[in-house]
Short mmCIF file of C-alpha atoms in Angstrom, two decimals:
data_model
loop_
_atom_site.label_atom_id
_atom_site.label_comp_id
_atom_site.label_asym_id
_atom_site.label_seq_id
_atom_site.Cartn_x
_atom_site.Cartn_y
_atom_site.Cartn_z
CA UNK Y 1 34.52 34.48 32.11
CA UNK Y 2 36.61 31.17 31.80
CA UNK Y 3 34.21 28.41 32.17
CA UNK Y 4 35.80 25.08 32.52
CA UNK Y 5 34.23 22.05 32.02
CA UNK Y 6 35.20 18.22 32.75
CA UNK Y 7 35.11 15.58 29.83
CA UNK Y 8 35.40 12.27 31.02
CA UNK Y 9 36.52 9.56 27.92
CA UNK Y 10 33.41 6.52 27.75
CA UNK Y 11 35.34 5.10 25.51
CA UNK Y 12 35.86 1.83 27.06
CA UNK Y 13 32.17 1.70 28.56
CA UNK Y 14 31.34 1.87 24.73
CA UNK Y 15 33.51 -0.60 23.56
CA UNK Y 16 32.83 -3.16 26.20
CA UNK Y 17 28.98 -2.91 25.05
CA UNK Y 18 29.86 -3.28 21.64
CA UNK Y 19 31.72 -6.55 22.02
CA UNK Y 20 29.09 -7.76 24.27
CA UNK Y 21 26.28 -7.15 21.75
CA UNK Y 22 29.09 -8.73 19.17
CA UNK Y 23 28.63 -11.98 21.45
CA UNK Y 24 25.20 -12.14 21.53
CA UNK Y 25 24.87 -12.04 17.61
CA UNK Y 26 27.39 -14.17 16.95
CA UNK Y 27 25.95 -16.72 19.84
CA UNK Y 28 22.43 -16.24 18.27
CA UNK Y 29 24.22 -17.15 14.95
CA UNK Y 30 25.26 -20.37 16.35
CA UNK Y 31 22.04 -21.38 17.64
CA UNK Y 32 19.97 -19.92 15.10
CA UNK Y 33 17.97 -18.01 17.81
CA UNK Y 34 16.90 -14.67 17.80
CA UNK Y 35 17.05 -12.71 20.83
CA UNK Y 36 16.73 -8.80 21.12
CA UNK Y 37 19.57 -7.72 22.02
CA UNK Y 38 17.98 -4.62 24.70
CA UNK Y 39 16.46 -6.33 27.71
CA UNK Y 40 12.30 -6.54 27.47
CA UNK Y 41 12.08 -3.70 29.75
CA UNK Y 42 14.26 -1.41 27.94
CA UNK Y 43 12.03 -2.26 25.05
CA UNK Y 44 9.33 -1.38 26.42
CA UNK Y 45 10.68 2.35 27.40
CA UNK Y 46 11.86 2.81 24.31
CA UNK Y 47 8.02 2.52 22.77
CA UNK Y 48 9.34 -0.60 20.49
CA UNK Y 49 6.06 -2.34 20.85
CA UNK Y 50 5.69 -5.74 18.71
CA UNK Y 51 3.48 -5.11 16.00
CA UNK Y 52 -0.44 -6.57 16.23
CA UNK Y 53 -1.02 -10.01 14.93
CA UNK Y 54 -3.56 -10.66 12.89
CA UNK Y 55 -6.30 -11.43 15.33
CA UNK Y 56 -5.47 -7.96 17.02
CA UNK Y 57 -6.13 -6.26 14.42
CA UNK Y 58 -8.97 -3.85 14.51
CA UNK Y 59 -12.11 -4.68 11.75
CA UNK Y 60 -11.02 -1.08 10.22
CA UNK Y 61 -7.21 -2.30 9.52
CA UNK Y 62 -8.70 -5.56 7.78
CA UNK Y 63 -11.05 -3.70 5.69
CA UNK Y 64 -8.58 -0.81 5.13
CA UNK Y 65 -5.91 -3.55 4.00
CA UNK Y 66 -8.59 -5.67 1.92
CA UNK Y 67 -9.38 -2.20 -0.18
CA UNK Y 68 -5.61 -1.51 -0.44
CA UNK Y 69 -4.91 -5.04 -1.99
CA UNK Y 70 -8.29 -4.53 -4.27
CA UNK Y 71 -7.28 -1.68 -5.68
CA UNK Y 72 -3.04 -2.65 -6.38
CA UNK Y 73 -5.47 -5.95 -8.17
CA UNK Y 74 -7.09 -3.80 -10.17
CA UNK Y 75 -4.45 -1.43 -10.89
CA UNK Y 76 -2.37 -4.25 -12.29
CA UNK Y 77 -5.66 -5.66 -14.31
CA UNK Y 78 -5.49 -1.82 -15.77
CA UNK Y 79 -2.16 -2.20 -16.93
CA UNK Y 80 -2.67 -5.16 -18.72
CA UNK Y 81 -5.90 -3.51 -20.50
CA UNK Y 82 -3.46 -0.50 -21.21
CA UNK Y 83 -0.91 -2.78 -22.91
CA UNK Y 84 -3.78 -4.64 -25.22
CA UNK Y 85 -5.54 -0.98 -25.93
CA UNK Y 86 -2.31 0.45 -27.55
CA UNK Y 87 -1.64 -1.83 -29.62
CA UNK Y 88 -2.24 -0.30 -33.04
CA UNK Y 89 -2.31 -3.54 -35.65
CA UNK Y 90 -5.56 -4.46 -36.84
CA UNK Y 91 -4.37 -8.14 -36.88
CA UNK Y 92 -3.13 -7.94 -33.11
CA UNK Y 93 -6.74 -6.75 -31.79
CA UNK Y 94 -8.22 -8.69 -29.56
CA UNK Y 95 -11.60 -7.12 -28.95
CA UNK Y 96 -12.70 -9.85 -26.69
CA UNK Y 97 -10.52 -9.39 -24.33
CA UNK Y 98 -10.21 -6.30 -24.20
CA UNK Y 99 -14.09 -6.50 -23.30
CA UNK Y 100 -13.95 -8.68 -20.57
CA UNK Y 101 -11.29 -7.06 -18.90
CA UNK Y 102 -13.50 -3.41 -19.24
CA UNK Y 103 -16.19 -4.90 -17.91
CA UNK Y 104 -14.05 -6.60 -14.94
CA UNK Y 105 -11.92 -4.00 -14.17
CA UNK Y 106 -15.70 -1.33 -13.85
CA UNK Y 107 -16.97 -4.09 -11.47
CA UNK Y 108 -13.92 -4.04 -9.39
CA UNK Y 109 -13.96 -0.22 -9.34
CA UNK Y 110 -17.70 -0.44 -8.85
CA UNK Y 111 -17.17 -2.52 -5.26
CA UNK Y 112 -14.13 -0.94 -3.96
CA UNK Y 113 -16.10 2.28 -4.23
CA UNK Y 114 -18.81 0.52 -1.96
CA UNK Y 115 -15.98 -0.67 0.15
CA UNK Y 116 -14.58 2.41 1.15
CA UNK Y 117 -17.89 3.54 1.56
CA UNK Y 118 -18.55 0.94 4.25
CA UNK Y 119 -15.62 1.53 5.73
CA UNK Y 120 -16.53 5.45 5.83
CA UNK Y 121 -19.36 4.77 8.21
CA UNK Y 122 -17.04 1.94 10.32
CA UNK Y 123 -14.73 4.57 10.92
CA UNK Y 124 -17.60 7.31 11.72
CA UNK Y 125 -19.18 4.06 14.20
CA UNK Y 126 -15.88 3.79 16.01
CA UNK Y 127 -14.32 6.98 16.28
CA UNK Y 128 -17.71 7.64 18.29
CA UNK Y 129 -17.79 4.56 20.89
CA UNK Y 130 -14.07 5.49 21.41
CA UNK Y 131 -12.94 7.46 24.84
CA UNK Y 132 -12.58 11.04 23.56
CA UNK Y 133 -8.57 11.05 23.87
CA UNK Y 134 -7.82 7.98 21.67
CA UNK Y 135 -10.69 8.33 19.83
CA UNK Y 136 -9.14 11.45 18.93
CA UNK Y 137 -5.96 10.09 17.56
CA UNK Y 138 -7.12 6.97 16.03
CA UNK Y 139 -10.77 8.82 14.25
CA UNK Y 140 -7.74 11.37 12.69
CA UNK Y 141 -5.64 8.64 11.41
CA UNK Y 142 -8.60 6.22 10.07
CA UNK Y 143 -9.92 9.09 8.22
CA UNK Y 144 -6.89 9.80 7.06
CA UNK Y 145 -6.63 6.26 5.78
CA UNK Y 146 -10.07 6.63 4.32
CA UNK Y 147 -8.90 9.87 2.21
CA UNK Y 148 -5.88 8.20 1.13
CA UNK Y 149 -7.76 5.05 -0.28
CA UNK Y 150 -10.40 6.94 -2.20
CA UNK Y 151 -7.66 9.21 -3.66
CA UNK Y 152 -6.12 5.81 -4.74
CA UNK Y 153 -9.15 4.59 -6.33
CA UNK Y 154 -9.56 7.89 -7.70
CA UNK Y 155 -6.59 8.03 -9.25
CA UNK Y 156 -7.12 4.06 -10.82
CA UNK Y 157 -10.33 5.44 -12.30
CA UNK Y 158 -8.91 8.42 -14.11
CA UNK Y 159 -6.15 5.98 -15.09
CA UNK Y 160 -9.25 3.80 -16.38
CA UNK Y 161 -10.57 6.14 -18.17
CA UNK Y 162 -7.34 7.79 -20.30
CA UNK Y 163 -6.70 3.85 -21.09
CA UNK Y 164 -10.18 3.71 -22.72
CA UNK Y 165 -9.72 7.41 -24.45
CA UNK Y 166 -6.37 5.80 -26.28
CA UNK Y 167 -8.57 2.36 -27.17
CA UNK Y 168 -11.21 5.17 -28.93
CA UNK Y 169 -8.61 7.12 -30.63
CA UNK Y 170 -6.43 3.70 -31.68
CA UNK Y 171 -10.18 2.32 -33.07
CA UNK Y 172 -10.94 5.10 -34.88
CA UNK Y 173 -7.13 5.03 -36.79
CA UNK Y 174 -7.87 1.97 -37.53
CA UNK Y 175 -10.99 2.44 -39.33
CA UNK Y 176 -9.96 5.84 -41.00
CA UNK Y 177 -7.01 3.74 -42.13
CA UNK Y 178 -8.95 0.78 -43.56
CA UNK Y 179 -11.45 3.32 -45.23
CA UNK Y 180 -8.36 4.41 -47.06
CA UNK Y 181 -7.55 1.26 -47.87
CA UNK Y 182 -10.78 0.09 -49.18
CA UNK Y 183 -11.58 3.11 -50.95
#
């Protein structure tokens, strides 16, 4: 069964659209200008959609980002409590600060957990006054978002908690080694 079939070369149909899009950056260059370089329509097919600005963002996206940035603060408060609680040197200790930043970082931890809560029930409250087909989609993703930020935290507070564990076990070398020395 010989089946033949006809190629036809779009070679210079391709090349003629690359050296018009080659124009229209290098004339947006000139100008400074940027222009998409598919029409708006085209766009618009393609399901390219210009991201929401800030006022179109929904309350949940807000709150969702505001617990995101809470927690990457806190994270990077823990890393700094890490980096005083393993130091070893009894003359390096700074107790005080290492105090403060305890006490700080369990308050953060303490309202990002009531964060997410509240943002628990915002999702529960919206998914519900949503038409069933997007509500649907968009209930499944800010749960989703929900999980994923209380995982996070999660994960900062079992960080929290092996940082304190090494400040025990560096205290109590310290005073096993100074009841050596005084002894």
């Amino acid at each position: 069964m010989s089946h033949t079939s006809s190629i036809q070369d779009r070679t210079p149909e391709f090349r003629s659209i690359l050296t018009q899009a080659q124009k229209t950056i290098a004339r947006q260059r000139k100008t400074g200008q940027s222009q998409p370089l598919l029409p708006p329509q085209q766009n618009e097919q393609n399901g390219s959609a210009t991201p929401p600005t800030r006022k179109q963002r929904s309350e949940f996206a807000r709150n969702a980002a505001g617990i995101g940035r809470g927690i990457s603060a806190t994270m990077g408060k823990l890393q700094r409590l890490g980096e005083l609680a393993k130091r070893k040197t009894l003359f390096d200790d700074r107790p005080v600060e290492i105090a403060e930043l305890t006490y700080v970082i369990k308050q953060d931890l303490a309202g990002l957990n009531q964060q997410i809560g509240s943002l628990q029930v915002l999702q529960k409250q919206s998914s519900s006054e949503k038409p069933r087909g997007k509500a649907d989609q968009e209930g499944e993703h800010n749960k989703n978002v929900v999980v994923l930020l209380q995982g996070k935290l999660a994960d900062v507070g079992v960080h929290f908690k092996d940082v304190l564990e090494v400040r025990t076990k560096n205290i109590q070398a310290s005073r096993s080694r100074q009841d050596n020395f005084v002894s």
